[in-house]
Amino acid sequence: MDVRAQIVMVFNLDKCIGCHTCSISCKNIWTDRKGAEYMWWNNVETKPGVGYPKQWENQQRFKGGFVVDGKKLRLKAMGKGPTLLNMFFQPNMPKIEDYYEPFDFDYGNLAGAKDSDDQPVARAFSQISGDDIDEIQGGPNWDDDLSGSQIYAAKDMNLQDKQVVDQYDTMFMQYLPRICNHCLNPACVASCPSRALYKRGEDGIVLVDQNVCKGWRFCTSACPYKKVYFNWQSGKAEKCIFCYPRVESGQCNACAHSCVGRIRYVGVLLYDADGVEASLTGSDDQLVDAQRAHILDPRDPKVQEGARKNGITEQWLEAAVKSPVYTLVKEFGIALPLHPEFRTMPMAYYIPSLSPVLSVFGETHKLLEHGMIPALEKLRVPIGYLASLLAGGNHQVIEKALRKLIALRVFMRGENLGAPVDAAVLSDAGMDRASALKLYRLFTLAGYNERNVIPAQQREDQDPEKRKQQAGFGILEKTRRAK
Ligand code: SF4
Ligand code: SF4
């Protein structure tokens, strides 16, 4: 057992209101500068929809992530031949049109225009070339709230499943906030010929060393989530840094701190770095369970011993025990990785959406589960859609998570109305009264310090040698080094 620590974010999709406050706070802090105008390290997509960059989930086109080759993993786009050929040209990288041409408006003209018979206007101009833009063709959020539109929603890669397409006309719209997943097996790290990308040993945050990056852009191609961007001004790669200067001092990320819906939870997971590659070679529908199996119980004395041996501090161990992320991901098993079939073991997790609970009026007498909620298979977000997004196509994984969410609602409704429900409602979903109350608290009442349990780094007290040993470069690199 090789115990490592990872700082992780969980998103509760039921609670995201699509306000984009998170994106704006991130933009204002990190990407409000030359060359980074088109970058949104945090973005919020409307689903179904094409997302940002457009159709990022289409790995037929972008060739991101890993594939299984025999019993091994290999980057989808790379072997030795293509690596050399692609040194100066990345054929699979999204183009600026796939993101959008960043623009601003000439507001100065409103006050400074010369006298004229015409009303002055603030024309749109490109932030890259400075040229006027006659017609804006796209934005980071272009299909926002338009999931009903045939043009955008029908191109959603998760709608390729026939069963899901059939249910499309009754589909519910939801939001999907996205940051870099700070994966356990980051494709960006594995692809970089200059070794500019690295995964920090102490907290698992994936960073680009700006002094080492040569701008080859392999990482941009290899990341299946399209969360590494190329800065056209500096000629270097850039990505979400999980607000490490904030996290190191025990504060949560700007996106999580500003989140209006309080949908985000930040905390520590301890995981076993041994055997990660083997776990990722299973079939798509086994990957959620395989990933969960690597997450370790922080209360287990053997895990604690292994953690101390690897230099994980007492403060981090304490945070791992109190981690809201552990509760949601492992204890309840309701937070799931985004597209686990990309095989990078993403470390951002999503609680699938259940809403709206009453979707089909008129027929509710046929649909009600426990007398108040439509039957699972009649919820407006088709199980197949969520399974494609969060479970490698495994319907049971989603059903299990949704059953817990339904049982919780039924139970709490009974509690609040003074008409307690049958204990079987909870036990059938694998919960009891105490665990239901714990989950309810986390979803509704938990304050900042319960939603975000972030230990400070105390870098000044750490043994630099130990830190060096811990330094991680992703699982493939670990395997290579061990050989
Ligand atoms: S999502 Fe994963 S592969 Fe993509 S940039 Fe982040 S760590 Fe790298
Ligand atoms: S701030 Fe929170 S609620 Fe608003 S869009 Fe971002 S994740 Fe969703």
Short mmCIF file of C-alpha atoms and ligand atoms in Angstrom, two decimals:
data_model
loop_
_atom_site.label_atom_id
_atom_site.label_comp_id
_atom_site.label_asym_id
_atom_site.label_seq_id
_atom_site.Cartn_x
_atom_site.Cartn_y
_atom_site.Cartn_z
CA MET A 1 0.00 0.00 0.00
CA ASP A 2 1.38 3.39 -1.04
CA VAL A 3 -0.76 5.98 0.77
CA ARG A 4 -1.03 9.40 -0.86
CA ALA A 5 -3.14 12.44 -0.11
CA GLN A 6 -5.24 14.34 -2.61
CA ILE A 7 -7.23 17.52 -2.23
CA VAL A 8 -10.56 17.00 -3.99
CA MET A 9 -13.69 18.93 -4.97
CA VAL A 10 -17.23 17.53 -5.07
CA PHE A 11 -20.06 19.25 -6.95
CA ASN A 12 -23.73 18.68 -6.12
CA LEU A 13 -25.37 19.04 -9.55
CA ASP A 14 -28.86 19.33 -8.06
CA LYS A 15 -27.92 22.63 -6.49
CA CYS A 16 -26.07 24.43 -9.29
CA ILE A 17 -28.12 27.40 -10.48
CA GLY A 18 -25.88 28.24 -13.44
CA CYS A 19 -25.07 31.73 -12.14
CA HIS A 20 -21.41 31.58 -13.30
CA THR A 21 -20.17 33.41 -10.21
CA CYS A 22 -17.51 30.71 -9.87
CA SER A 23 -16.26 31.29 -13.43
CA ILE A 24 -16.07 35.04 -12.93
CA SER A 25 -14.22 34.83 -9.63
CA CYS A 26 -11.70 32.47 -11.23
CA LYS A 27 -11.34 34.68 -14.30
CA ASN A 28 -10.77 37.81 -12.23
CA ILE A 29 -8.03 36.17 -10.19
CA TRP A 30 -6.17 33.99 -12.70
CA THR A 31 -6.90 34.59 -16.38
CA ASP A 32 -7.66 38.29 -16.69
CA ARG A 33 -4.55 39.02 -18.76
CA LYS A 34 -3.02 39.03 -22.22
CA GLY A 35 -3.01 35.65 -23.98
CA ALA A 36 -5.45 34.16 -21.49
CA GLU A 37 -8.61 35.94 -22.59
CA TYR A 38 -10.27 32.85 -24.02
CA MET A 39 -9.34 30.66 -21.04
CA TRP A 40 -11.94 29.67 -18.47
CA TRP A 41 -10.19 27.46 -15.95
CA ASN A 42 -13.60 27.14 -14.31
CA ASN A 43 -16.54 27.05 -16.69
CA VAL A 44 -20.19 26.10 -16.33
CA GLU A 45 -21.91 24.27 -19.18
CA THR A 46 -25.55 23.70 -19.88
CA LYS A 47 -26.26 20.03 -20.39
CA PRO A 48 -27.35 18.65 -22.73
CA GLY A 49 -25.15 20.84 -24.88
CA VAL A 50 -21.81 20.94 -26.65
CA GLY A 51 -19.86 22.58 -23.83
CA TYR A 52 -16.58 24.49 -23.95
CA PRO A 53 -14.58 23.93 -26.07
CA LYS A 54 -17.30 22.64 -28.34
CA GLN A 55 -17.77 18.89 -28.11
CA TRP A 56 -14.81 18.40 -25.77
CA GLU A 57 -16.20 14.98 -24.89
CA ASN A 58 -15.69 13.76 -28.47
CA GLN A 59 -12.51 11.71 -28.20
CA GLN A 60 -12.96 10.38 -31.72
CA ARG A 61 -12.04 13.86 -32.77
CA PHE A 62 -9.75 15.13 -30.00
CA LYS A 63 -8.13 11.81 -29.10
CA GLY A 64 -7.61 12.71 -25.43
CA GLY A 65 -7.10 10.43 -22.44
CA PHE A 66 -5.90 6.84 -22.34
CA VAL A 67 -6.90 3.62 -24.08
CA VAL A 68 -6.20 0.05 -23.06
CA ASP A 69 -3.57 -1.56 -25.23
CA GLY A 70 -3.25 -5.23 -24.28
CA LYS A 71 -3.03 -5.05 -20.49
CA LYS A 72 -1.42 -1.63 -20.48
CA LEU A 73 -2.61 1.92 -20.79
CA ARG A 74 -1.41 4.20 -23.53
CA LEU A 75 -2.25 7.75 -24.46
CA LYS A 76 -4.92 7.62 -27.14
CA ALA A 77 -3.15 10.02 -29.48
CA MET A 78 0.40 8.89 -28.96
CA GLY A 79 2.93 6.23 -29.71
CA LYS A 80 6.54 7.01 -30.61
CA GLY A 81 5.80 7.84 -34.26
CA PRO A 82 3.01 10.39 -33.73
CA THR A 83 4.94 12.06 -30.90
CA LEU A 84 7.76 13.05 -33.21
CA LEU A 85 5.47 13.99 -36.06
CA ASN A 86 3.34 16.16 -33.80
CA MET A 87 6.22 18.09 -32.28
CA PHE A 88 5.42 21.20 -34.30
CA PHE A 89 1.81 20.60 -35.17
CA GLN A 90 -0.92 19.16 -32.98
CA PRO A 91 -3.61 17.87 -35.34
CA ASN A 92 -6.07 16.94 -32.60
CA MET A 93 -5.97 20.15 -30.62
CA PRO A 94 -9.11 22.33 -30.47
CA LYS A 95 -8.86 25.44 -32.60
CA ILE A 96 -9.75 28.92 -31.41
CA GLU A 97 -13.20 28.53 -33.08
CA ASP A 98 -13.80 25.49 -30.88
CA TYR A 99 -13.32 27.73 -27.86
CA TYR A 100 -14.38 31.13 -29.22
CA GLU A 101 -12.65 34.23 -30.49
CA PRO A 102 -12.31 36.32 -27.32
CA PHE A 103 -13.89 39.73 -27.70
CA ASP A 104 -14.46 42.96 -25.88
CA PHE A 105 -16.41 46.12 -26.72
CA ASP A 106 -15.02 49.54 -27.55
CA TYR A 107 -16.74 51.31 -24.68
CA GLY A 108 -14.40 54.30 -25.02
CA ASN A 109 -16.21 55.22 -28.23
CA LEU A 110 -19.45 55.84 -26.34
CA ALA A 111 -17.95 58.86 -24.59
CA GLY A 112 -15.14 59.77 -26.98
CA ALA A 113 -16.77 59.60 -30.46
CA LYS A 114 -16.66 62.72 -32.61
CA ASP A 115 -19.88 64.70 -33.14
CA SER A 116 -22.07 62.90 -35.63
CA ASP A 117 -25.70 62.44 -36.60
CA ASP A 118 -25.41 58.81 -35.56
CA GLN A 119 -25.58 57.41 -32.09
CA PRO A 120 -22.08 56.19 -31.05
CA VAL A 121 -21.84 52.45 -30.52
CA ALA A 122 -19.42 50.17 -28.70
CA ARG A 123 -18.29 47.84 -31.45
CA ALA A 124 -17.08 44.36 -30.66
CA PHE A 125 -13.42 43.71 -31.38
CA SER A 126 -11.18 40.65 -31.21
CA GLN A 127 -8.92 40.54 -28.14
CA ILE A 128 -6.39 38.59 -30.21
CA SER A 129 -6.08 40.60 -33.44
CA GLY A 130 -7.75 43.86 -32.38
CA ASP A 131 -9.92 43.73 -35.54
CA ASP A 132 -13.61 44.64 -35.44
CA ILE A 133 -15.96 41.67 -35.21
CA ASP A 134 -19.13 42.20 -37.25
CA GLU A 135 -20.95 39.23 -35.88
CA ILE A 136 -19.97 37.43 -32.68
CA GLN A 137 -20.02 33.72 -33.46
CA GLY A 138 -19.51 32.15 -30.06
CA GLY A 139 -18.61 32.50 -26.41
CA PRO A 140 -17.59 30.29 -23.52
CA ASN A 141 -21.21 29.91 -22.70
CA TRP A 142 -22.79 30.13 -26.08
CA ASP A 143 -25.39 27.41 -25.59
CA ASP A 144 -26.21 28.56 -22.06
CA ASP A 145 -29.79 27.57 -21.16
CA LEU A 146 -30.44 26.48 -24.73
CA SER A 147 -30.39 22.79 -24.07
CA GLY A 148 -33.84 22.53 -25.62
CA SER A 149 -32.41 23.70 -28.90
CA GLN A 150 -31.91 21.01 -31.49
CA ILE A 151 -28.77 22.74 -32.69
CA TYR A 152 -26.80 22.44 -29.48
CA ALA A 153 -28.31 19.74 -27.33
CA ALA A 154 -28.57 17.23 -30.15
CA LYS A 155 -24.79 17.43 -30.60
CA ASP A 156 -24.17 16.41 -26.97
CA MET A 157 -21.98 13.31 -27.06
CA ASN A 158 -23.94 11.77 -24.19
CA LEU A 159 -27.04 11.74 -26.36
CA GLN A 160 -25.59 9.18 -28.72
CA ASP A 161 -27.23 6.40 -26.74
CA LYS A 162 -30.41 5.43 -28.62
CA GLN A 163 -32.47 5.06 -25.46
CA VAL A 164 -31.47 8.54 -24.32
CA VAL A 165 -32.26 10.11 -27.68
CA ASP A 166 -35.74 8.58 -27.51
CA GLN A 167 -36.32 10.31 -24.18
CA TYR A 168 -34.85 13.58 -25.35
CA ASP A 169 -38.16 15.44 -25.68
CA THR A 170 -38.84 15.06 -21.95
CA MET A 171 -35.33 15.89 -20.92
CA PHE A 172 -34.46 18.20 -18.08
CA MET A 173 -31.73 20.80 -18.40
CA GLN A 174 -28.92 20.88 -15.89
CA TYR A 175 -25.64 22.67 -15.35
CA LEU A 176 -22.20 21.14 -15.28
CA PRO A 177 -19.48 23.24 -13.62
CA ARG A 178 -15.99 22.09 -14.62
CA ILE A 179 -12.45 22.68 -13.42
CA CYS A 180 -9.28 20.66 -14.02
CA ASN A 181 -9.85 17.32 -12.30
CA HIS A 182 -6.30 17.08 -10.91
CA CYS A 183 -6.42 13.47 -12.02
CA LEU A 184 -4.59 10.60 -10.31
CA ASN A 185 -3.36 9.48 -13.71
CA PRO A 186 -3.15 12.80 -15.54
CA ALA A 187 -2.89 12.48 -19.32
CA CYS A 188 -1.44 15.99 -19.48
CA VAL A 189 1.50 14.96 -17.27
CA ALA A 190 2.06 11.70 -19.15
CA SER A 191 2.12 13.48 -22.51
CA CYS A 192 4.59 16.29 -21.78
CA PRO A 193 7.96 15.67 -23.48
CA SER A 194 9.58 18.46 -21.42
CA ARG A 195 8.25 17.18 -18.08
CA ALA A 196 6.91 20.64 -17.39
CA LEU A 197 3.68 19.25 -15.93
CA TYR A 198 3.80 17.54 -12.58
CA LYS A 199 1.49 16.26 -9.88
CA ARG A 200 2.44 17.58 -6.45
CA GLY A 201 3.13 14.82 -3.98
CA GLU A 202 1.80 16.68 -0.95
CA ASP A 203 -1.72 17.42 -2.21
CA GLY A 204 -2.05 15.97 -5.73
CA ILE A 205 -2.50 19.34 -7.43
CA VAL A 206 -1.38 19.21 -11.10
CA LEU A 207 0.69 22.19 -12.20
CA VAL A 208 2.68 23.45 -15.20
CA ASP A 209 6.21 24.68 -14.50
CA GLN A 210 6.27 27.84 -16.62
CA ASN A 211 10.07 27.84 -16.68
CA VAL A 212 10.22 24.36 -18.19
CA CYS A 213 7.26 24.47 -20.60
CA LYS A 214 8.39 24.69 -24.24
CA GLY A 215 4.91 25.14 -25.66
CA TRP A 216 4.70 21.79 -27.46
CA ARG A 217 0.98 21.58 -26.57
CA PHE A 218 0.89 17.80 -26.18
CA CYS A 219 -0.89 18.37 -22.85
CA THR A 220 -3.66 20.39 -24.50
CA SER A 221 -4.28 17.52 -26.88
CA ALA A 222 -3.91 14.74 -24.32
CA CYS A 223 -6.22 16.15 -21.63
CA PRO A 224 -9.61 14.61 -22.45
CA TYR A 225 -11.37 17.33 -20.44
CA LYS A 226 -9.64 20.06 -22.42
CA LYS A 227 -8.48 21.80 -19.28
CA VAL A 228 -4.98 22.77 -20.39
CA TYR A 229 -4.87 25.93 -22.47
CA PHE A 230 -2.20 27.47 -24.63
CA ASN A 231 -1.33 31.08 -23.87
CA TRP A 232 -0.72 32.65 -27.26
CA GLN A 233 1.13 35.58 -25.72
CA SER A 234 3.66 33.68 -23.56
CA GLY A 235 3.77 30.52 -25.74
CA LYS A 236 3.27 28.34 -22.63
CA ALA A 237 0.60 25.97 -21.38
CA GLU A 238 -1.62 27.07 -18.51
CA LYS A 239 -4.28 25.39 -16.43
CA CYS A 240 -6.34 25.50 -13.24
CA ILE A 241 -4.00 25.51 -10.26
CA PHE A 242 -6.69 24.56 -7.74
CA CYS A 243 -5.99 27.98 -6.19
CA TYR A 244 -2.94 26.44 -4.51
CA PRO A 245 -1.82 29.68 -2.84
CA ARG A 246 -5.20 29.79 -1.08
CA VAL A 247 -5.35 26.05 -0.37
CA GLU A 248 -1.84 26.02 1.10
CA SER A 249 -3.00 28.47 3.74
CA GLY A 250 -6.16 26.47 4.50
CA GLN A 251 -8.60 28.59 2.48
CA CYS A 252 -10.83 27.06 -0.14
CA ASN A 253 -10.62 27.80 -3.86
CA ALA A 254 -12.06 31.06 -5.15
CA CYS A 255 -14.70 29.19 -7.19
CA ALA A 256 -15.85 27.17 -4.20
CA HIS A 257 -15.70 30.16 -1.87
CA SER A 258 -17.87 32.28 -4.14
CA CYS A 259 -20.33 29.51 -5.12
CA VAL A 260 -23.81 30.94 -4.71
CA GLY A 261 -25.55 27.57 -4.70
CA ARG A 262 -23.11 26.18 -2.09
CA ILE A 263 -22.83 23.16 -4.31
CA ARG A 264 -19.10 22.59 -3.73
CA TYR A 265 -17.28 20.62 -1.07
CA VAL A 266 -13.51 20.59 -0.70
CA GLY A 267 -11.57 18.09 1.37
CA VAL A 268 -8.88 15.44 1.56
CA LEU A 269 -8.95 11.88 0.25
CA LEU A 270 -6.29 9.31 1.08
CA TYR A 271 -5.72 6.83 -1.72
CA ASP A 272 -3.61 3.83 -2.55
CA ALA A 273 -1.29 4.66 -5.45
CA ASP A 274 -0.39 0.99 -5.96
CA GLY A 275 -2.15 -0.79 -8.81
CA VAL A 276 -3.83 2.28 -10.29
CA GLU A 277 -2.82 1.38 -13.83
CA ALA A 278 -4.20 -2.16 -13.45
CA SER A 279 -7.52 -0.76 -12.14
CA LEU A 280 -7.81 1.44 -15.20
CA THR A 281 -7.57 -1.40 -17.68
CA GLY A 282 -11.00 -2.84 -16.78
CA SER A 283 -14.09 -2.28 -18.89
CA ASP A 284 -15.71 1.17 -18.90
CA ASP A 285 -18.60 0.16 -16.69
CA GLN A 286 -16.27 -1.15 -13.95
CA LEU A 287 -14.24 2.01 -13.63
CA VAL A 288 -16.28 3.84 -10.98
CA ASP A 289 -16.01 0.90 -8.58
CA ALA A 290 -12.34 0.42 -9.43
CA GLN A 291 -11.62 4.08 -8.71
CA ARG A 292 -13.57 3.99 -5.45
CA ALA A 293 -11.61 0.93 -4.36
CA HIS A 294 -8.42 3.01 -4.31
CA ILE A 295 -9.85 5.45 -1.77
CA LEU A 296 -8.75 4.47 1.71
CA ASP A 297 -10.51 4.75 5.06
CA PRO A 298 -8.63 7.49 6.97
CA ARG A 299 -9.71 5.93 10.29
CA ASP A 300 -7.98 2.64 9.52
CA PRO A 301 -4.78 2.42 11.67
CA LYS A 302 -2.90 0.67 8.84
CA VAL A 303 -3.77 3.49 6.45
CA GLN A 304 -2.67 6.06 9.03
CA GLU A 305 0.60 4.24 9.52
CA GLY A 306 1.22 4.13 5.75
CA ALA A 307 0.31 7.81 5.50
CA ARG A 308 2.77 8.82 8.23
CA LYS A 309 5.47 6.74 6.56
CA ASN A 310 4.92 8.75 3.38
CA GLY A 311 5.24 12.05 5.21
CA ILE A 312 1.54 12.94 5.44
CA THR A 313 1.18 15.23 8.44
CA GLU A 314 -1.12 14.79 11.47
CA GLN A 315 -3.07 17.85 10.38
CA TRP A 316 -3.79 16.24 7.00
CA LEU A 317 -4.77 12.97 8.65
CA GLU A 318 -7.19 14.81 10.88
CA ALA A 319 -8.65 16.62 7.87
CA ALA A 320 -9.01 13.31 6.02
CA VAL A 321 -11.08 11.93 8.91
CA LYS A 322 -13.36 14.98 8.84
CA SER A 323 -13.45 15.18 5.05
CA PRO A 324 -16.91 15.92 3.56
CA VAL A 325 -15.48 14.59 0.30
CA TYR A 326 -14.78 11.18 1.83
CA THR A 327 -18.35 11.09 3.16
CA LEU A 328 -19.85 11.79 -0.26
CA VAL A 329 -17.48 9.82 -2.47
CA LYS A 330 -16.74 6.71 -0.43
CA GLU A 331 -19.04 6.46 2.57
CA PHE A 332 -22.28 7.17 0.66
CA GLY A 333 -20.95 6.46 -2.83
CA ILE A 334 -23.10 9.22 -4.30
CA ALA A 335 -20.38 11.43 -5.81
CA LEU A 336 -19.08 10.09 -9.12
CA PRO A 337 -16.15 10.91 -11.43
CA LEU A 338 -16.78 12.72 -14.71
CA HIS A 339 -16.26 10.42 -17.70
CA PRO A 340 -14.22 7.75 -15.92
CA GLU A 341 -13.83 6.00 -19.29
CA PHE A 342 -11.20 8.60 -20.23
CA ARG A 343 -9.06 6.64 -17.75
CA THR A 344 -7.31 9.52 -16.04
CA MET A 345 -8.97 8.88 -12.63
CA PRO A 346 -10.40 12.39 -12.28
CA MET A 347 -10.40 13.78 -8.75
CA ALA A 348 -13.40 16.05 -9.10
CA TYR A 349 -16.64 14.25 -8.29
CA TYR A 350 -20.28 14.97 -9.10
CA ILE A 351 -23.48 14.10 -7.27
CA PRO A 352 -25.93 13.30 -10.10
CA SER A 353 -29.02 15.46 -10.41
CA LEU A 354 -32.40 14.19 -9.31
CA SER A 355 -34.55 17.23 -9.99
CA PRO A 356 -37.17 18.09 -10.85
CA VAL A 357 -38.79 15.61 -8.57
CA LEU A 358 -42.26 16.09 -10.00
CA SER A 359 -41.86 16.04 -13.74
CA VAL A 360 -44.94 14.50 -15.27
CA PHE A 361 -48.12 16.02 -13.96
CA GLY A 362 -51.31 14.21 -14.79
CA GLU A 363 -49.74 10.80 -14.57
CA THR A 364 -48.24 11.18 -11.14
CA HIS A 365 -50.55 8.57 -9.62
CA LYS A 366 -48.72 5.98 -11.75
CA LEU A 367 -45.26 7.28 -11.10
CA LEU A 368 -45.02 8.01 -7.44
CA GLU A 369 -42.30 6.36 -5.46
CA HIS A 370 -42.98 6.32 -1.73
CA GLY A 371 -46.01 8.46 -2.48
CA MET A 372 -44.15 11.61 -3.48
CA ILE A 373 -41.43 11.15 -6.09
CA PRO A 374 -41.61 9.81 -9.65
CA ALA A 375 -40.30 6.30 -10.08
CA LEU A 376 -36.58 6.22 -10.77
CA GLU A 377 -36.98 5.30 -14.42
CA LYS A 378 -39.44 8.18 -14.91
CA LEU A 379 -37.18 10.97 -13.68
CA ARG A 380 -36.66 13.58 -16.35
CA VAL A 381 -32.91 13.21 -16.58
CA PRO A 382 -32.64 9.78 -18.19
CA ILE A 383 -30.51 7.33 -16.23
CA GLY A 384 -28.65 6.56 -19.48
CA TYR A 385 -27.62 10.19 -19.85
CA LEU A 386 -26.20 10.39 -16.33
CA ALA A 387 -24.56 6.98 -16.78
CA SER A 388 -22.83 8.23 -19.91
CA LEU A 389 -21.66 11.36 -18.09
CA LEU A 390 -20.64 9.93 -14.72
CA ALA A 391 -20.42 6.16 -14.74
CA GLY A 392 -18.84 4.84 -17.95
CA GLY A 393 -22.34 3.79 -19.07
CA ASN A 394 -23.10 1.79 -15.92
CA HIS A 395 -26.79 2.37 -15.10
CA GLN A 396 -26.64 0.58 -11.75
CA VAL A 397 -24.07 3.01 -10.36
CA ILE A 398 -26.38 5.95 -11.08
CA GLU A 399 -29.49 4.13 -9.86
CA LYS A 400 -27.81 3.32 -6.56
CA ALA A 401 -26.82 6.96 -6.03
CA LEU A 402 -30.26 8.29 -7.00
CA ARG A 403 -32.02 5.75 -4.75
CA LYS A 404 -30.13 7.22 -1.80
CA LEU A 405 -31.09 10.76 -2.79
CA ILE A 406 -34.74 9.76 -3.16
CA ALA A 407 -34.77 7.91 0.16
CA LEU A 408 -33.27 10.96 1.86
CA ARG A 409 -35.98 13.26 0.50
CA VAL A 410 -38.76 10.88 1.46
CA PHE A 411 -37.31 10.42 4.93
CA MET A 412 -36.84 14.14 5.58
CA ARG A 413 -40.30 14.98 4.30
CA GLY A 414 -41.71 12.52 6.81
CA GLU A 415 -39.59 14.02 9.60
CA ASN A 416 -40.62 17.56 8.79
CA LEU A 417 -44.31 16.73 8.55
CA GLY A 418 -44.23 14.77 11.79
CA ALA A 419 -45.17 11.56 9.96
CA PRO A 420 -42.05 9.38 10.07
CA VAL A 421 -41.75 6.93 7.20
CA ASP A 422 -41.13 3.22 7.32
CA ALA A 423 -37.49 2.42 8.23
CA ALA A 424 -37.31 0.25 5.09
CA VAL A 425 -37.27 3.43 2.96
CA LEU A 426 -33.76 4.11 4.23
CA SER A 427 -32.52 0.56 4.69
CA ASP A 428 -33.50 -0.36 1.11
CA ALA A 429 -31.16 2.40 -0.05
CA GLY A 430 -28.38 1.27 2.30
CA MET A 431 -28.86 4.01 4.90
CA ASP A 432 -30.13 4.40 8.44
CA ARG A 433 -31.54 7.33 10.37
CA ALA A 434 -28.16 8.59 11.60
CA SER A 435 -26.55 8.47 8.15
CA ALA A 436 -29.58 10.16 6.56
CA LEU A 437 -29.36 13.01 9.05
CA LYS A 438 -25.63 13.32 8.40
CA LEU A 439 -26.21 13.57 4.64
CA TYR A 440 -29.09 15.99 5.10
CA ARG A 441 -26.90 18.25 7.20
CA LEU A 442 -24.15 18.21 4.58
CA PHE A 443 -26.61 19.05 1.80
CA THR A 444 -28.52 21.79 3.54
CA LEU A 445 -27.21 23.20 6.82
CA ALA A 446 -23.46 22.72 6.63
CA GLY A 447 -21.54 25.97 6.97
CA TYR A 448 -18.26 26.94 5.32
CA ASN A 449 -16.09 24.94 7.73
CA GLU A 450 -18.09 21.76 7.27
CA ARG A 451 -18.21 22.01 3.48
CA ASN A 452 -14.54 22.86 3.21
CA VAL A 453 -12.10 20.99 5.42
CA ILE A 454 -8.72 22.11 4.11
CA PRO A 455 -5.57 21.59 6.15
CA ALA A 456 -2.86 24.21 5.75
CA GLN A 457 0.37 22.94 4.21
CA GLN A 458 2.79 24.11 6.91
CA ARG A 459 5.50 23.86 4.30
CA GLU A 460 7.90 25.54 6.73
CA ASP A 461 7.66 22.51 9.08
CA GLN A 462 8.05 19.85 6.40
CA ASP A 463 11.16 17.83 5.78
CA PRO A 464 12.31 18.86 2.27
CA GLU A 465 13.76 15.37 1.66
CA LYS A 466 10.44 13.71 2.49
CA ARG A 467 8.66 16.15 0.21
CA LYS A 468 10.99 15.28 -2.62
CA GLN A 469 10.28 11.56 -2.14
CA GLN A 470 6.57 12.23 -2.18
CA ALA A 471 6.73 14.29 -5.34
CA GLY A 472 4.42 12.60 -7.78
CA PHE A 473 4.45 12.73 -11.53
CA GLY A 474 1.33 10.69 -12.11
CA ILE A 475 0.90 6.99 -11.91
CA LEU A 476 2.53 6.10 -15.21
CA GLU A 477 5.62 7.99 -14.16
CA LYS A 478 5.61 6.15 -10.84
CA THR A 479 5.50 2.86 -12.72
CA ARG A 480 8.31 3.97 -15.02
CA ARG A 481 10.46 5.07 -12.08
CA ALA A 482 9.91 1.79 -10.26
CA LYS A 483 11.30 -0.18 -13.23
S1 SF4 B 1 -8.24 17.24 -16.12
FE1 SF4 B 1 -6.63 15.71 -15.69
S2 SF4 B 1 -5.62 15.40 -17.65
FE2 SF4 B 1 -6.78 17.33 -17.83
S3 SF4 B 1 -5.39 18.99 -17.22
FE3 SF4 B 1 -6.43 18.35 -15.38
S4 SF4 B 1 -5.08 16.79 -14.46
FE4 SF4 B 1 -4.46 17.03 -16.60
S1 SF4 B 2 -21.22 29.65 -8.50
FE1 SF4 B 2 -21.97 27.64 -7.84
S2 SF4 B 2 -24.17 27.72 -8.32
FE2 SF4 B 2 -23.21 29.38 -9.52
S3 SF4 B 2 -22.71 28.40 -11.50
FE3 SF4 B 2 -20.88 28.18 -10.22
S4 SF4 B 2 -21.10 26.13 -9.31
FE4 SF4 B 2 -23.14 26.72 -10.08
#
